[in-house]
Coordinates of C-alpha atoms and ligand atoms in Angstrom, one line a residue:
X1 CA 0.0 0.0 0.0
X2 CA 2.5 2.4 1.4
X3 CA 4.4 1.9 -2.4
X4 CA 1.5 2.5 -4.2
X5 CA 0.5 6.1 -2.6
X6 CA 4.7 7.2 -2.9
X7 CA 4.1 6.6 -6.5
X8 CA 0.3 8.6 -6.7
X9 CA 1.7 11.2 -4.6
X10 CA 4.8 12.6 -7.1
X11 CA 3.5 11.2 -10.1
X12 CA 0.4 13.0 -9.6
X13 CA 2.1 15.9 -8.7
X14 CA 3.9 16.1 -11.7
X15 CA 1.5 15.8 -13.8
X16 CA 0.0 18.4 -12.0
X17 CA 2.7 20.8 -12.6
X18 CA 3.0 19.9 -16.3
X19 CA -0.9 21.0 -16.9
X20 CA 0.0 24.0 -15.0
X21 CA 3.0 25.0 -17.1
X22 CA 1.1 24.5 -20.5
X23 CA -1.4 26.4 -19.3
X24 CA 1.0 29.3 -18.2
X25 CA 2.9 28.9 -21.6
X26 CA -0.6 29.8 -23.8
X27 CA 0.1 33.5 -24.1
X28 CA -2.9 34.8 -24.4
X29 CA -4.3 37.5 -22.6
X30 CA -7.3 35.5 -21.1
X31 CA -7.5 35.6 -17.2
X32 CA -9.1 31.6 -17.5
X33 CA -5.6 30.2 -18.8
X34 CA -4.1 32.2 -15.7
X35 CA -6.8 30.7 -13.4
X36 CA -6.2 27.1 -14.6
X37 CA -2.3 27.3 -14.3
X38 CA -2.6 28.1 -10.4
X39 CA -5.7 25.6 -9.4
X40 CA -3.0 23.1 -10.9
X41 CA 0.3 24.2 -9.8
X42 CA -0.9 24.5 -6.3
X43 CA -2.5 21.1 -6.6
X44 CA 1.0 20.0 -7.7
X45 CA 2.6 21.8 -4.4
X46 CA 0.0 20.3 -2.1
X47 CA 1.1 16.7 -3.1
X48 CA 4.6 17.6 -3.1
X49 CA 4.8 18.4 0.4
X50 CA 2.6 15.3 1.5
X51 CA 5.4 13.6 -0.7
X52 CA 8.1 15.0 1.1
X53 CA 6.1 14.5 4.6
X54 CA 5.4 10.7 3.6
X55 CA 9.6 10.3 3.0
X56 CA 9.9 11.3 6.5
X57 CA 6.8 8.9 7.7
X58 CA 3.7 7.8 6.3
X59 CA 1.5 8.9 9.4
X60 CA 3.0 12.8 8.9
X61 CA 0.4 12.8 5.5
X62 CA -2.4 12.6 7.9
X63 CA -4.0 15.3 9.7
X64 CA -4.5 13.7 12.7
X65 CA -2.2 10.4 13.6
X66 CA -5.7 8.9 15.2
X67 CA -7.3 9.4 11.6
X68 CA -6.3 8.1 9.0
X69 CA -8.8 9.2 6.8
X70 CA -8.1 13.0 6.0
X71 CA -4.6 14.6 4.8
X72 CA -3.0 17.6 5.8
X73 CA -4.0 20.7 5.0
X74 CA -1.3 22.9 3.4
X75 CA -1.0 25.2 6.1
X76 CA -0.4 22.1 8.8
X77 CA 1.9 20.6 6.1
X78 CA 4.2 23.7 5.8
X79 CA 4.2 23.5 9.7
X80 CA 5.2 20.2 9.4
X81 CA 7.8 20.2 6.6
X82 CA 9.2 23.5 8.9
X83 CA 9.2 21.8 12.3
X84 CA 13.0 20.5 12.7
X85 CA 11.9 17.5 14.1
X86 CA 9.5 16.7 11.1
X87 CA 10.9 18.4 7.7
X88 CA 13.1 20.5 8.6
X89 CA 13.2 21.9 6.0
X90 CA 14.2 26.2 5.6
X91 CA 10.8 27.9 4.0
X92 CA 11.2 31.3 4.6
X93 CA 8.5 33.4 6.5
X94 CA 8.1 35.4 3.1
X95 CA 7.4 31.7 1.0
X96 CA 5.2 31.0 3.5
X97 CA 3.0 33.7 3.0
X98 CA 3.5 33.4 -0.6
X99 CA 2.3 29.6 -0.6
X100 CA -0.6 30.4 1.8
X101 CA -1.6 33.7 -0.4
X102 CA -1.8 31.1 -3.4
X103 CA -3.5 28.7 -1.5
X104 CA -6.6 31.2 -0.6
X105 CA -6.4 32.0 -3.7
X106 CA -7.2 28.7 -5.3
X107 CA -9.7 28.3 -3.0
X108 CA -11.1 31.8 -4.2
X109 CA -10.5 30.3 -7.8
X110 CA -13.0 27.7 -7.2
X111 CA -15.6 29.4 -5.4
X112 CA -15.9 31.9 -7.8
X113 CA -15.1 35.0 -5.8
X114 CA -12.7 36.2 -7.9
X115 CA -11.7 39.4 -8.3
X116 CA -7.8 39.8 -9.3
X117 CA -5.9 41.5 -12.2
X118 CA -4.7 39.3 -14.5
X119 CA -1.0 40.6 -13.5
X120 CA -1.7 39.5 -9.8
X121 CA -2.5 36.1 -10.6
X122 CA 0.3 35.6 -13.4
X123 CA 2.8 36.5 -10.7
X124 CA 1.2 34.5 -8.1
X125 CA 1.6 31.2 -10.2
X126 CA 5.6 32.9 -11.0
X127 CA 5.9 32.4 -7.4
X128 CA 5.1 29.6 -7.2
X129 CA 6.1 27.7 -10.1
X130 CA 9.7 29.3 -8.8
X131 CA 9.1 27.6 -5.6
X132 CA 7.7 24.8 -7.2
X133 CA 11.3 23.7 -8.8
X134 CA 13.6 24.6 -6.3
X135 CA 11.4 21.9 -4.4
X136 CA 11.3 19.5 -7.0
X137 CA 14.9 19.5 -6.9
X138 CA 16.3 20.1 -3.5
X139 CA 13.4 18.3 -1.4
X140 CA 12.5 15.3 -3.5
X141 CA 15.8 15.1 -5.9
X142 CA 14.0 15.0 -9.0
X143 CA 16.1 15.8 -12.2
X144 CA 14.4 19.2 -13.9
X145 CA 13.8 16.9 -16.5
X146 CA 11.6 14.9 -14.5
X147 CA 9.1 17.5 -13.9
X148 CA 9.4 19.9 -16.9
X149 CA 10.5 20.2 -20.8
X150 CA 13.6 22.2 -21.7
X151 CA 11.3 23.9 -23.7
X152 CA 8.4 24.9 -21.5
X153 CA 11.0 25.2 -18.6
X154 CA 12.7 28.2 -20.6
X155 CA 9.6 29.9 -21.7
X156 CA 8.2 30.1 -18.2
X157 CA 11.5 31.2 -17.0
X158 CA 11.0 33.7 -19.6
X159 CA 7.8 34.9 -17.8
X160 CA 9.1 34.9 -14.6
X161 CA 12.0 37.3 -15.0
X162 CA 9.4 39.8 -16.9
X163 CA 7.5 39.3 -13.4
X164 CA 10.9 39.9 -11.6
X165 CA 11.7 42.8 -13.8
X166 CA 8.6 44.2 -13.5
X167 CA 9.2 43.7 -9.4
X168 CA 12.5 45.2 -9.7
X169 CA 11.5 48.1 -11.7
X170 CA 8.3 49.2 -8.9
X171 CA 10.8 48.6 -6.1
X172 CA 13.3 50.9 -8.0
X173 CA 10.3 53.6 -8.1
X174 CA 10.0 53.5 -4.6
X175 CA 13.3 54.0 -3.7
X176 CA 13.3 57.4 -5.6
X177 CA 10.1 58.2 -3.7
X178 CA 10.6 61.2 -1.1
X179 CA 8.3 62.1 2.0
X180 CA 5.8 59.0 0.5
X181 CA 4.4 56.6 2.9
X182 CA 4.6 52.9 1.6
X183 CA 3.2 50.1 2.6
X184 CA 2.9 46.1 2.0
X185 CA 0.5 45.9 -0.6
X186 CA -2.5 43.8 1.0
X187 CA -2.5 41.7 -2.6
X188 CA 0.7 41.1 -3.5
X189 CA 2.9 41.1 0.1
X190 CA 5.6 43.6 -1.8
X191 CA 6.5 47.2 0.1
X192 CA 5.0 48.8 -3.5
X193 CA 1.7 50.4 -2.0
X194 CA 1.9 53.9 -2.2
X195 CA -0.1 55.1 0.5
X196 CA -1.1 58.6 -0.5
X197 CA -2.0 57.4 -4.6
X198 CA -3.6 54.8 -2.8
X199 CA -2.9 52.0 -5.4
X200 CA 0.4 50.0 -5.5
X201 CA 2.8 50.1 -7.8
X202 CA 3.4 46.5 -8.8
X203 CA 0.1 45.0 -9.1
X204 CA -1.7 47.8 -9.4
X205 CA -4.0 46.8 -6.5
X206 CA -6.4 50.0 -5.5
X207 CA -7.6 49.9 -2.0
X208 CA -9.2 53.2 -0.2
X209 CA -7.3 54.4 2.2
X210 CA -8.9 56.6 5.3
X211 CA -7.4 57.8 8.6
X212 CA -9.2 56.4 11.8
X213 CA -12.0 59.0 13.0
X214 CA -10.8 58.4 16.7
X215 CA -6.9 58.9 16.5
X216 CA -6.4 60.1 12.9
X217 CA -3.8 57.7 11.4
X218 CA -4.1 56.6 8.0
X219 CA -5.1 53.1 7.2
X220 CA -6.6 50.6 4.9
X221 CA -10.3 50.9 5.0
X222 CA -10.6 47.5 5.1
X223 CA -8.3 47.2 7.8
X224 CA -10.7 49.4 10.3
X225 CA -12.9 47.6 12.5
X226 CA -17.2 48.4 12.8
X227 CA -17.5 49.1 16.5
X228 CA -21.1 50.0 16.2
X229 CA -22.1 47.1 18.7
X230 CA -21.0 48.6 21.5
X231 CA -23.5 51.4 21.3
X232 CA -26.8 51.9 22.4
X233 CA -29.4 50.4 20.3
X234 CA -33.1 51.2 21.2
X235 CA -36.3 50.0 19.0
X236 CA -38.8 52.6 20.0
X237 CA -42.5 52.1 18.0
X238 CA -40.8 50.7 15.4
X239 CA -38.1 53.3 14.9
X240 CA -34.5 52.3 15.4
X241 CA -32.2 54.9 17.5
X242 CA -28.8 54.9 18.4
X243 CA -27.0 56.5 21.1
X244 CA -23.5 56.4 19.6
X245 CA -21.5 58.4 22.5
X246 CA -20.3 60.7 20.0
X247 CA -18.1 57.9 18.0
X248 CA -18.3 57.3 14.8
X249 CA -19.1 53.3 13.6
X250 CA -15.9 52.3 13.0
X251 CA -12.1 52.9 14.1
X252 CA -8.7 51.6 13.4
X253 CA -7.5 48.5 15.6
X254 CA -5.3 50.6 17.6
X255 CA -7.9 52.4 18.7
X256 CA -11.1 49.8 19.3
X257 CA -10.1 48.8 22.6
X258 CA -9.3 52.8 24.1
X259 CA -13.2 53.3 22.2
X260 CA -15.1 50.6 23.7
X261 CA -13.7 51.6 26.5
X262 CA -14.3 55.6 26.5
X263 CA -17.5 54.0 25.4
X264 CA -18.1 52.1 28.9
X265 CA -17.1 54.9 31.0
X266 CA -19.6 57.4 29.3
X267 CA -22.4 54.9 30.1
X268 CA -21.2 54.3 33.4
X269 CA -21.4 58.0 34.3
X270 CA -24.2 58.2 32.5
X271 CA -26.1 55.5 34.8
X272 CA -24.5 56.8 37.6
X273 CA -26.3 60.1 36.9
X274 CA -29.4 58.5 36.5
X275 CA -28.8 57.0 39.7
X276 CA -28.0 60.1 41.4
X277 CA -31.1 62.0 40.3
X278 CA -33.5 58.8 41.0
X279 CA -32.2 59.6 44.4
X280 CA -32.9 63.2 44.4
X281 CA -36.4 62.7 43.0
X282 CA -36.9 60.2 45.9
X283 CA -35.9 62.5 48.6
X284 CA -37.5 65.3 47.5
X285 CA -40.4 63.3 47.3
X286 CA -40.2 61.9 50.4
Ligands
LIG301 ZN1 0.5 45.0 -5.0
LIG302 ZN1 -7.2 55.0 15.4

């Protein structure tokens, strides 16, 4: 049994990787080709690393050692292949946010929320088609050959140093930048976001940025956090009102937990008014 899945494992890899390559090498402009080249090469990188987990023990391919009945995910496998009791094996923090960013992806790529440039997703599979051999051939000493064609390996190659020269050439813009924030761009992990165009450089990712109502910093919207739940609600005869302490709905994580707090110590004086003129009225009634 145990031969059977070493073979399945790499052979099906491969032949993962090979349907990923011809689709990179179509050159058309069509996002689809693009989409079909990374569903397979991180197919072929998920089976890799259970290959390479398998040719340390068989049990390391399962999720849990008690089941035998699901595999690792990729983000348990990279753990694995990492751990230098397991793998260890040297995947830099930066390849491991490249691999996982690939992974969502795929998983975006199937469920049809898919909303990436057709330069994002060309450099994503440049990634990690790049990681891809240097795996091949230092983790489970395969022979280029036994992966990829001359040919094909050359023309992606080809590919892959436009997407490094196009990497090289944003970098080299930001480095002539003066008194200009950037930033890790949220879509492709590169220092290329220029904060105040609000749009990176590299992929060409636009995201809104907007500075936090409570402190003022700059941030990506997406990054600041609705703290609407911590005010007041009230349904009165079927009209909604909201006693929002003066805050606006959202602020930036630095902030939330100084708001909700702010927040608790206005309705605690608040309540302690209340209290305190409850009391008076009683008195005074008294
Ligand atoms: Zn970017
Ligand atoms: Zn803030």
């Amino acid at each position: 049994m145990t031969k059977t899945h070493r073979l399945d494992l790499l052979k099906n890899s491969i032949s993962y990787f090979r349907e990923a390559v011809s689709y990179a090498q179509q050159d058309t402009a069509e996002t689809s080709q693009w989409k079909f080249a990374i569903l397979h090469v991180v197919q072929a990188m998920e089976l890799a690393f259970k290959e390479r987990l398998r040719r340390v023990h068989p049990v390391f391919i399962y999720e849990s050692i008690d089941k035998s009945d699901k595999t690792v995910s990729l983000r348990v496998a990279i753990t694995r292949l990492r751990n230098p009791a397991i793998g260890n094996i040297t995947i830099t923090d930066s390849d491991k946010i490249k691999i996982e960013k690939a992974y969502d992806l795929r998983s975006q790529l199937t469920h049809f929320e898919f909303d990436h440039s057709h330069e994002h997703i060309e450099l994503k599979f440049a990634e990690i088609f790049s990681f891809m051999i240097f795996f091949y051939r230092s983790q489970l000493e395969l022979e280029t050959s036994e992966f990829i064609d001359e040919n094909q390996h050359n023309n992606v190659i080809q590919l892959v140093n436009a997407r490094k020269e196009l990497l090289e050439r944003a970098q080299q813009h930001v480095a002539t930048l003066e008194n200009e924030t950037v930033w890790i761009c949220p879509e492709c992990s590169e220092v290329t976001f220029i904060v105040s165009e609000q749009q990176c450089c590299f992929c060409h990712r636009k995201e809104a940025i907007v500075d936090c109502p409570t402190c003022g910093a700059e941030n990506f919207e997406h990054d600041l956090i609705d703290i609407s739940n911590a005010f007041d609600w009230a349904i009165d005869e079927g009209r909604v009102t909201v006693e929002n302490f003066g805050m606006e709905e959202v602020c930036c994580p630095e902030c939330v937990a100084d708001t909700k707090q702010t927040i608790e110590d206005i309705k605690r004086s608040q309540y302690d008014e209340d209290m305190a003129m409850d009391e008076y009225y009683y008195q005074k009634g008294k």
